[in-house]
XYZ file of C-alpha atoms in Angstrom:
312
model
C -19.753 -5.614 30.855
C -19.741 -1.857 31.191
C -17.687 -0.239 28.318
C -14.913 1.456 29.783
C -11.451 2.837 28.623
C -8.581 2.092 31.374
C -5.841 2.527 28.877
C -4.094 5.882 27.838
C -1.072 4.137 25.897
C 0.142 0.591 24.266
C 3.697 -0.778 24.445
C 4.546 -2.201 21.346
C 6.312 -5.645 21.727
C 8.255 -5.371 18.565
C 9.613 -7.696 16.170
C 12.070 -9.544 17.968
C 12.787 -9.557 21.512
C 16.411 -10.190 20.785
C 18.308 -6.594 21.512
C 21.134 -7.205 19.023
C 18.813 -8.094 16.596
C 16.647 -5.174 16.667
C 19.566 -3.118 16.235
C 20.714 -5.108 13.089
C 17.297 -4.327 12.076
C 17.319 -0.816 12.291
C 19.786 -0.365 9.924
C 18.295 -2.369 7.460
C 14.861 -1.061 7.873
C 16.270 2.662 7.736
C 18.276 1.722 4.530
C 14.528 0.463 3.040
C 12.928 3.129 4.325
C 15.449 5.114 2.423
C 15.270 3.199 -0.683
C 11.196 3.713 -0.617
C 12.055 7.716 -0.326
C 14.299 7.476 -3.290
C 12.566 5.332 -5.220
C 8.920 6.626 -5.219
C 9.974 10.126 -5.575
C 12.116 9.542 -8.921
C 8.922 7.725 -9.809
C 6.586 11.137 -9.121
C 9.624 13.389 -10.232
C 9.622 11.635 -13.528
C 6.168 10.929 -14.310
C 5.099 14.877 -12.985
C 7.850 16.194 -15.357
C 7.494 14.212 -18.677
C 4.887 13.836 -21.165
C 3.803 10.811 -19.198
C 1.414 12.250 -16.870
C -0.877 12.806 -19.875
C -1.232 9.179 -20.061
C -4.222 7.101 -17.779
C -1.627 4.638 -16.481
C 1.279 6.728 -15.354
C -1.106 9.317 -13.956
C -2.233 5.973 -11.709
C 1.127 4.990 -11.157
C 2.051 8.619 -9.703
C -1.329 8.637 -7.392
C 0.316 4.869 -6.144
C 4.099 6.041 -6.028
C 2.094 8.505 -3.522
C 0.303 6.612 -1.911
C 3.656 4.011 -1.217
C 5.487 7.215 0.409
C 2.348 8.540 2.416
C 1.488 4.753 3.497
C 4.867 3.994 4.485
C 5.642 7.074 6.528
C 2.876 6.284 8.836
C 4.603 3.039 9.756
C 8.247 2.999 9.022
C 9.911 6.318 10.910
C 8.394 4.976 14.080
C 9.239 1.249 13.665
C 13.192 2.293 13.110
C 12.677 4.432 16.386
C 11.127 1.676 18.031
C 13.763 -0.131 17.342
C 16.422 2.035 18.937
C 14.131 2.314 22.189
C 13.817 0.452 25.010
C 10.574 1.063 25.424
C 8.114 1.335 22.764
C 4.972 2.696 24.010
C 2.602 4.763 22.096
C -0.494 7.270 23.562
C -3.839 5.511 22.806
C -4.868 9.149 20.632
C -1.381 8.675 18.588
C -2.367 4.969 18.311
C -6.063 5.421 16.767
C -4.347 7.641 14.506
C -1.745 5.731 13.289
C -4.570 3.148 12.805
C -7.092 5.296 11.266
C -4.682 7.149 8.494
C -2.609 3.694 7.528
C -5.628 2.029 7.090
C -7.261 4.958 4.569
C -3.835 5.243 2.880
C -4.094 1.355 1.982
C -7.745 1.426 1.179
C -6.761 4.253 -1.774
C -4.014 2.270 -2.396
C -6.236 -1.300 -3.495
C -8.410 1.416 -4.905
C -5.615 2.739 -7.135
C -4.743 -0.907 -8.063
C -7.855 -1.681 -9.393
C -8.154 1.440 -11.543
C -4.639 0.886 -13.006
C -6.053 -2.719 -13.786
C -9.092 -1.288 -15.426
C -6.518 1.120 -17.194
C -5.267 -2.204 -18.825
C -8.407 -3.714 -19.200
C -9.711 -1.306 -21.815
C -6.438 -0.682 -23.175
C -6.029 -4.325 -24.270
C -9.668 -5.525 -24.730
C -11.096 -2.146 -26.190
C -7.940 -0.090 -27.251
C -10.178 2.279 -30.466
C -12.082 3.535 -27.218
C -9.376 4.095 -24.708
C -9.158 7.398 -24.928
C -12.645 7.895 -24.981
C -13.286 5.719 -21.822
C -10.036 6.812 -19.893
C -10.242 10.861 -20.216
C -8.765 12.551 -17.652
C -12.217 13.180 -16.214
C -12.701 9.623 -15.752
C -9.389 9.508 -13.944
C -9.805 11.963 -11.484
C -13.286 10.643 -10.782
C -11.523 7.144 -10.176
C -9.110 8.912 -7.527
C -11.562 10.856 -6.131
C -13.634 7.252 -5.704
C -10.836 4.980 -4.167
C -10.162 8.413 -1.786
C -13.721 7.952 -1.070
C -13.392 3.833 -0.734
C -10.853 4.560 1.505
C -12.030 6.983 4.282
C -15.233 4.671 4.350
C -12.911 1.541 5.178
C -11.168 3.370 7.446
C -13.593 5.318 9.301
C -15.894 1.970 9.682
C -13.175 0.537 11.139
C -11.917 2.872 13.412
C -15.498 3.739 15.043
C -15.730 -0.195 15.616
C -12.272 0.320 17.846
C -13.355 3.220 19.546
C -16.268 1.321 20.921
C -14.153 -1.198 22.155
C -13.423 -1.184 26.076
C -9.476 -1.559 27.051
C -8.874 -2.292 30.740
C -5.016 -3.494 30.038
C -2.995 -5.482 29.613
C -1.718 -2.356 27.260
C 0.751 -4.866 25.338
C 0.435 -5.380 21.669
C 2.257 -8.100 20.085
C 3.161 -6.113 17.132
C 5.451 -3.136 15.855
C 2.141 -1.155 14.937
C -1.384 -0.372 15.641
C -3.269 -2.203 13.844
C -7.007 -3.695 14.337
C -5.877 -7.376 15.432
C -3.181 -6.911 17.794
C -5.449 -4.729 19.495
C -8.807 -6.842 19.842
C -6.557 -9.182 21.712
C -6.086 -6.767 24.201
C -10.127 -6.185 24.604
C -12.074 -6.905 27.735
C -15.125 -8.218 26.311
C -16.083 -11.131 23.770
C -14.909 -10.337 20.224
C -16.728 -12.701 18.493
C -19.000 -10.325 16.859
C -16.447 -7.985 16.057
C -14.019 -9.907 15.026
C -16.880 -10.769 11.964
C -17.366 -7.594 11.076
C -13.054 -7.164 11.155
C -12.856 -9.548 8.353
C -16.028 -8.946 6.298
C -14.389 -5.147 6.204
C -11.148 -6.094 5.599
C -10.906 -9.626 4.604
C -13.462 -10.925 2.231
C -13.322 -7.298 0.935
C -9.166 -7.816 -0.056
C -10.458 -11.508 -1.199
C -13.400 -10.459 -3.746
C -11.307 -6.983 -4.919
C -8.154 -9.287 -5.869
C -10.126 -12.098 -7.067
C -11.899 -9.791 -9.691
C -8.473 -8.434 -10.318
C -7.362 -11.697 -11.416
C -10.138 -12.511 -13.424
C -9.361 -8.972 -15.359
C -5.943 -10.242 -15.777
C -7.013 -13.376 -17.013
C -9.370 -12.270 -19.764
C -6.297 -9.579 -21.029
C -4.394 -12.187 -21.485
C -6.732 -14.374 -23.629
C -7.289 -11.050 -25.279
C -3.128 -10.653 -26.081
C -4.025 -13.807 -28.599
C -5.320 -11.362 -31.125
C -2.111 -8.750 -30.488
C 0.567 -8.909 -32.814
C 4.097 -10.167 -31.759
C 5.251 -6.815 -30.653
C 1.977 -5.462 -29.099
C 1.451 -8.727 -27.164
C 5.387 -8.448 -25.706
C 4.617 -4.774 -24.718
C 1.131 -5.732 -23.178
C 2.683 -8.680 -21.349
C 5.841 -6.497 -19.880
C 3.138 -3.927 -18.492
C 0.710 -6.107 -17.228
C 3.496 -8.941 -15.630
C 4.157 -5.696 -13.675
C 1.263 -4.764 -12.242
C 0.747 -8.555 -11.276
C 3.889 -8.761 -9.859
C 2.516 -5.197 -6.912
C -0.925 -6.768 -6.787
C 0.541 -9.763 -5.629
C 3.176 -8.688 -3.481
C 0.623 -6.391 -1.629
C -2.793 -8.823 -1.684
C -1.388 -11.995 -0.648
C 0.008 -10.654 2.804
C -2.992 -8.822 3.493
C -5.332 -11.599 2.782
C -3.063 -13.753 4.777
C -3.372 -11.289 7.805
C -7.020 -9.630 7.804
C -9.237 -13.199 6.876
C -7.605 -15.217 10.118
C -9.737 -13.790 13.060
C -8.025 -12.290 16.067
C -6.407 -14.484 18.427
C -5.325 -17.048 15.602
C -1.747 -17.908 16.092
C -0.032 -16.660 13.069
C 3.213 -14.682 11.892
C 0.594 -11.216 11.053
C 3.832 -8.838 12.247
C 6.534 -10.756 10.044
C 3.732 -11.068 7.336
C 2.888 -7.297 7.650
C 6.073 -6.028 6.564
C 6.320 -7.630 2.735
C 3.311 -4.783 2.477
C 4.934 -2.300 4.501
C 8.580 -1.779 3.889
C 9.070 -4.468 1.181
C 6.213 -4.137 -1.477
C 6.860 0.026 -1.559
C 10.701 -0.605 -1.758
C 9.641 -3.001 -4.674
C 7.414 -0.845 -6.673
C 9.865 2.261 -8.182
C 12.602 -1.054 -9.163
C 9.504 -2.938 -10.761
C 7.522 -0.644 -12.328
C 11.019 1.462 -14.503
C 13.317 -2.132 -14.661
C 10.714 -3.302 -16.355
C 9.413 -0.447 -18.703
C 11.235 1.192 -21.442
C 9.227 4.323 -21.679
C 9.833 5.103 -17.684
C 13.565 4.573 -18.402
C 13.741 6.981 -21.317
C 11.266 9.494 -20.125
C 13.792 9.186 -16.753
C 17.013 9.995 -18.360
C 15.141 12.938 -20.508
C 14.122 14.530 -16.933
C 17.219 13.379 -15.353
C 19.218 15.230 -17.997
C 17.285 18.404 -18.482
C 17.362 18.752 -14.537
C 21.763 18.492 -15.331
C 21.336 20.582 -18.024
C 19.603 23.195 -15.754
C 22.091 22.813 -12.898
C 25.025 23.561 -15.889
C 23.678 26.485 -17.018
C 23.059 28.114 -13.768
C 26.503 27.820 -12.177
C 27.730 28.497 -15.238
């Protein structure tokens, strides 16, 4: 078949097809939206203006804070107007765009996971070289890398969509543009691509959280050798970064190994790493940390202070 582009823009099917429904929806997803907002930029406010930015793992945690507000922005704002719309169609430019940037913000955002998990790695198993190992150098090089990771993911994937032909139906059963929804829609046998689709995505989310789990695993055998108070810090920081590699690997895993075409729930699925995991972060990340909660009411309280002084 001759590869040829019909389509200039995609109508989103949504979430629900229920009216009433969406609208309840709207609410609630503006109210999380709001609630990421809030919460990731107390997170970067904090971090950026407290001693803790000299430290490896809340410099990571302000790249992923980021990342959660960047990520979430390309998705949310036009879900919640979506919602509001009766129709919910989308150019096919603004579409490969959407797909290209969420797709690199969620590549630096695994990226960003597994440095913070090396970050614990050699704080726990080799914790006389830590500073050594993670200098700010070695930091920036890590960002710089899962930047890199990230454009490569997403630029792979996007030139493997261009390439597709479209010659409608223009309807994607989903509330964004994303690469499975849309090889449904393709005029030619997928079969090929849809292998390349999950070697890229899939087996790549697969091996990256496996080996994340494995690090986990040998920090805690390390924690043996902690004492009672070191191994209860350890275990509170390292619970929590479980806790966002979980909430963010398992629906992605679930979504990008199943090949196009599988009947599944990938647009319920998609939102845990959406809207929930980012709302679920800021809340896990300074419930669960004592040094985030101090260093938060020291910045919280100078900011006051400031505020005082000048209207007084």
């Amino acid at each position: 078949m001759e590869n040829q582009n019909n389509v200039t823009e995609f109508v989103f099917m949504g979430l629900w097809g229920n009216r009433q429904l969406e609208l309840l929806f709207l609410v609630l997803f503006l109210l999380c939206y709001l609630a990421v907002l809030m919460g990731n930029f107390i997170i970067l406010l904090t971090i950026t203006c407290s001693h803790l930015i000299e430290q490896p793992m809340y410099y990571f945690l302000c790249h992923l804070s980021l990342m959660d507000l960047c990520y979430t922005s390309t998705v949310v704002p036009r879900l919640i107007r979506d919602l509001g719309a009766a129709r919910k169609n989308i150019s096919y430019n603004n579409c490969m765009t959407q797909l290209f940037t969420a797709h690199m913000l969620g590549g630096v955002e695994i990226f960003i996971l597994v440095s913070m998990a090396l970050d614990r790695y050699v704080a726990i198993v080799k914790p006389l070289h830590y500073m050594v190992i993670m200098n700010r150098r070695r930091c920036n090089m890590l960002i710089f890398v899962a930047w890199g990771a990230g454009f490569w993911h997403s630029v792979s994937l996007l030139l493997v969509v261009l390439s597709l032909p479209f010659c409608g139906p223009n309807q994607i059963d989903h509330y964004v543009c994303d690469v499975k929804p849309l090889l449904k829609l393709v005029c030619k046998d997928i079969h090929v691509v849809n292998i390349l689709v999950i070697a890229n995505s899939g087996m790549v989310a697969v091996v990256i959280f496996l080996v994340l789990v494995a690090s986990y695993i040998v920090i805690l055998c390390n924690l043996r050798t902690h004492s009672s108070l070191g191994r209860r810090k350890a275990l509170s920081t390292c619970s929590s970064h479980i806790m966002v590699v979980v909430l963010f690997f398992v629906p992605c895993i679930y979504i990008y190994v199943l090949p196009a075409g599988s009947e599944n729930k990938d647009k319920e699925i998609s939102v845990f790493y959406t809207v929930i995991a980012p709302m679920l972060n800021p809340l896990i990340y300074t419930l669960r940390n004592m040094e985030m909660k101090i260093a938060m009411g020291k910045v919280w309280s100078k900011m006051a202070h400031s505020e005082f002084k000048s209207i007084g």
